[in-house]
Coordinates of N, CA, C and O in Angstrom, one line a residue:
X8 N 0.8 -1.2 0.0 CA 0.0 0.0 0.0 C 0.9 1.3 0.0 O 0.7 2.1 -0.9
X9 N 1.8 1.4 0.9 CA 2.8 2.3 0.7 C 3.3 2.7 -0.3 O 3.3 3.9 -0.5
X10 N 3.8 1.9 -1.3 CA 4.6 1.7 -2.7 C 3.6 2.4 -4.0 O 4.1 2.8 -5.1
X11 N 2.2 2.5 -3.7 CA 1.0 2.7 -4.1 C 1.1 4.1 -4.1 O 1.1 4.8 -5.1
X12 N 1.3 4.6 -2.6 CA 0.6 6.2 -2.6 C 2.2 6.9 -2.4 O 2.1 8.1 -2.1
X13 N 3.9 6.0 -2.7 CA 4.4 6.9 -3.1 C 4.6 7.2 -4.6 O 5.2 8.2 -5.1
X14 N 4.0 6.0 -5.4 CA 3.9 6.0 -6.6 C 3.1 7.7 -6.6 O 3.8 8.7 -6.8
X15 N 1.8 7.7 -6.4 CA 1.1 8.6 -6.7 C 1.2 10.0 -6.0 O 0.4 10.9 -6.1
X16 N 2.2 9.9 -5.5 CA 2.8 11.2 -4.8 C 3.8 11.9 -5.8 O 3.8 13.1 -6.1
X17 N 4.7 10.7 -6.5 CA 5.4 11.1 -7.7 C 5.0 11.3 -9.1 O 5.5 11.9 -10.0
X18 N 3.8 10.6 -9.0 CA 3.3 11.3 -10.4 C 2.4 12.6 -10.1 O 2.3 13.4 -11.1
X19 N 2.0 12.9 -9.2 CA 1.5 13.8 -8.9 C 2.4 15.2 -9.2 O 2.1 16.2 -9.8
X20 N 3.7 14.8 -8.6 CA 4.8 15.7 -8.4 C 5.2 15.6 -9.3 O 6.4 15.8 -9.2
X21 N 4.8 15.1 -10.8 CA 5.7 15.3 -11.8 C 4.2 16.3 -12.6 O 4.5 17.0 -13.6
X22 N 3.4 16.2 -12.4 CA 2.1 16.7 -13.3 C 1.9 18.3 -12.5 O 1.0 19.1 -12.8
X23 N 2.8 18.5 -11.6 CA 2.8 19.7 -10.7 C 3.9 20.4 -11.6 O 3.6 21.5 -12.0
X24 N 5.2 19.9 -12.0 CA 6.6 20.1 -12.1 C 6.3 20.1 -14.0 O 6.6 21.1 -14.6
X25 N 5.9 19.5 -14.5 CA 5.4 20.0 -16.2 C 4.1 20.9 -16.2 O 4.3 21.9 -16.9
X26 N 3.0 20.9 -15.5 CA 2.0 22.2 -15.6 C 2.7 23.4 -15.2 O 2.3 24.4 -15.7
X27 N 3.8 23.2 -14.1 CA 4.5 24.9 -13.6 C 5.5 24.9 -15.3 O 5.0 25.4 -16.3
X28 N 6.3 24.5 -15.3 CA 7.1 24.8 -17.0 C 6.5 24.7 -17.8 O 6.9 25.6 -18.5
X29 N 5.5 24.1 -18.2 CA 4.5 24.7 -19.7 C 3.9 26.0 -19.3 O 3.2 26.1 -18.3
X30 N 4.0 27.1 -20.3 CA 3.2 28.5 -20.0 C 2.1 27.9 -20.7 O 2.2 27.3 -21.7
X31 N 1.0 28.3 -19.9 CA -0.2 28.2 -20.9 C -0.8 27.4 -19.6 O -1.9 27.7 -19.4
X32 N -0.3 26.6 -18.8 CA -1.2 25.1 -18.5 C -0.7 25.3 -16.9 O 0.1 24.6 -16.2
X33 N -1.3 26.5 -16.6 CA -1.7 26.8 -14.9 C -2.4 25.3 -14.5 O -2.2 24.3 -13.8
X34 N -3.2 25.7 -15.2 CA -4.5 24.5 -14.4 C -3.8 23.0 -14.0 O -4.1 22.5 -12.9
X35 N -3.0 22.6 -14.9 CA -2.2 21.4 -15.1 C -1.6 21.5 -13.3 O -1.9 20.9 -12.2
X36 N -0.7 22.6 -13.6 CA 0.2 22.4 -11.9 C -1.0 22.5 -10.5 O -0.9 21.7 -9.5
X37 N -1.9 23.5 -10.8 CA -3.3 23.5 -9.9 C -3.7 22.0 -9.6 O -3.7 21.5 -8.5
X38 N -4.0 21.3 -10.8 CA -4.3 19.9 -10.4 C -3.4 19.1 -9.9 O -3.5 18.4 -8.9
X39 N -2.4 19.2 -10.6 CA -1.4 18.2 -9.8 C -1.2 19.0 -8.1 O -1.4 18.4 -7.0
X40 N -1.1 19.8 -8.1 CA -0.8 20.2 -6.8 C -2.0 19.8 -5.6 O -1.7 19.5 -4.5
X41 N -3.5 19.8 -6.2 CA -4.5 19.5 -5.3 C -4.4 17.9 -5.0 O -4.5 17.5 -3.9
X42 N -4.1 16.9 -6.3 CA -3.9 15.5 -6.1 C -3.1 15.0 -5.3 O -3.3 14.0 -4.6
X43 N -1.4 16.1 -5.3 CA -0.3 15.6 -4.1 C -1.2 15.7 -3.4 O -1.9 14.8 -3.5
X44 N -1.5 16.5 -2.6 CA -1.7 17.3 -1.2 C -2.7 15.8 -0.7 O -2.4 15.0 0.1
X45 N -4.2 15.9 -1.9 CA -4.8 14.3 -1.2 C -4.5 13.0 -1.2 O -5.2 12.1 -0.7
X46 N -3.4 12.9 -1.8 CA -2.4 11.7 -2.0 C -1.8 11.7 -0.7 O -1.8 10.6 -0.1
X47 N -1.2 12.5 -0.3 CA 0.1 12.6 0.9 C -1.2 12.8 2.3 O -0.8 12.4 3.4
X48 N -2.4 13.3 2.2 CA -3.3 13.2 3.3 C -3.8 11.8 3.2 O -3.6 11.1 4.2
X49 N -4.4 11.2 2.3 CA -4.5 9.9 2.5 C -3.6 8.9 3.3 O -3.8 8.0 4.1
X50 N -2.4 9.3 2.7 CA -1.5 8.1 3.0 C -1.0 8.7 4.3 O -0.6 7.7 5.0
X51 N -0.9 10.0 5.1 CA -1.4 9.7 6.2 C -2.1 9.2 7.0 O -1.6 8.6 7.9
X52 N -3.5 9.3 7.0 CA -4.5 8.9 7.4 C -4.3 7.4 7.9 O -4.1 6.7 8.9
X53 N -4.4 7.4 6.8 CA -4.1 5.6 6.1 C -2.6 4.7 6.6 O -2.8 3.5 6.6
X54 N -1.4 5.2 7.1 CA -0.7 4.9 7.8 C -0.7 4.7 9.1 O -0.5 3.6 9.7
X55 N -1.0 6.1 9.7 CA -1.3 6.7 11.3 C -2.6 5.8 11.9 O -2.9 6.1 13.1
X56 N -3.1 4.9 11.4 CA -4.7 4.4 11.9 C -3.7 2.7 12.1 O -3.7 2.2 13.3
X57 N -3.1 2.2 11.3 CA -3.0 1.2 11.8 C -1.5 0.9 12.6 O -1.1 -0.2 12.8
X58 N -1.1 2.0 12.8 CA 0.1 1.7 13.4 C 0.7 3.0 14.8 O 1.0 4.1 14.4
X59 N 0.8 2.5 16.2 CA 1.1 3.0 17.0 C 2.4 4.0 17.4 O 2.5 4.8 18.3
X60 N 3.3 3.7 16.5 CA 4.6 3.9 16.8 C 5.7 3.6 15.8 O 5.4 2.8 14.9
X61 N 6.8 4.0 15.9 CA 7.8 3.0 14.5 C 8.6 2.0 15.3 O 9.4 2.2 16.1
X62 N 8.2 1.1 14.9 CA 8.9 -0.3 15.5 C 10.3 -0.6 14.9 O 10.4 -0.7 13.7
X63 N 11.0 -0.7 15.5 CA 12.8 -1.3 15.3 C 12.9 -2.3 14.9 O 11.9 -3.0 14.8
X64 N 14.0 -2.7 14.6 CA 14.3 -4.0 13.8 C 14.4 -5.0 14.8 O 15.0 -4.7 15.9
X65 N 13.9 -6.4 14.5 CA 13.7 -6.9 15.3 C 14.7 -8.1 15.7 O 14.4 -8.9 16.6

């Protein structure tokens, strides 16, 4: 699940990083930037619920 929502943290951050360098295509970085932000809140959420603490190697 992890591997999932860093996947989609980086596509996100790459659809942020070509909408800011293309002139014309504000909207493009707008969207990518709203997608990070609920990508990276999800996978908070979504981490923080099932786990207490960071556990050490065992």
């Amino acid at each position: 699940m992890v591997k999932i929502i860093l996947w989609l943290l980086a596509a996100w951050l790459v659809l942020t990083l070509v909408g800011a360098v293309v002139k014309g295509l504000v909207w493009l970085a707008v969207i990518g930037g709203v997608l990070f932000l609920a990508t990276a809140a999800y996978g908070a959420i979504k981490s923080g619920s099932g786990r207490k603490g960071i556990k050490g190697p065992r």
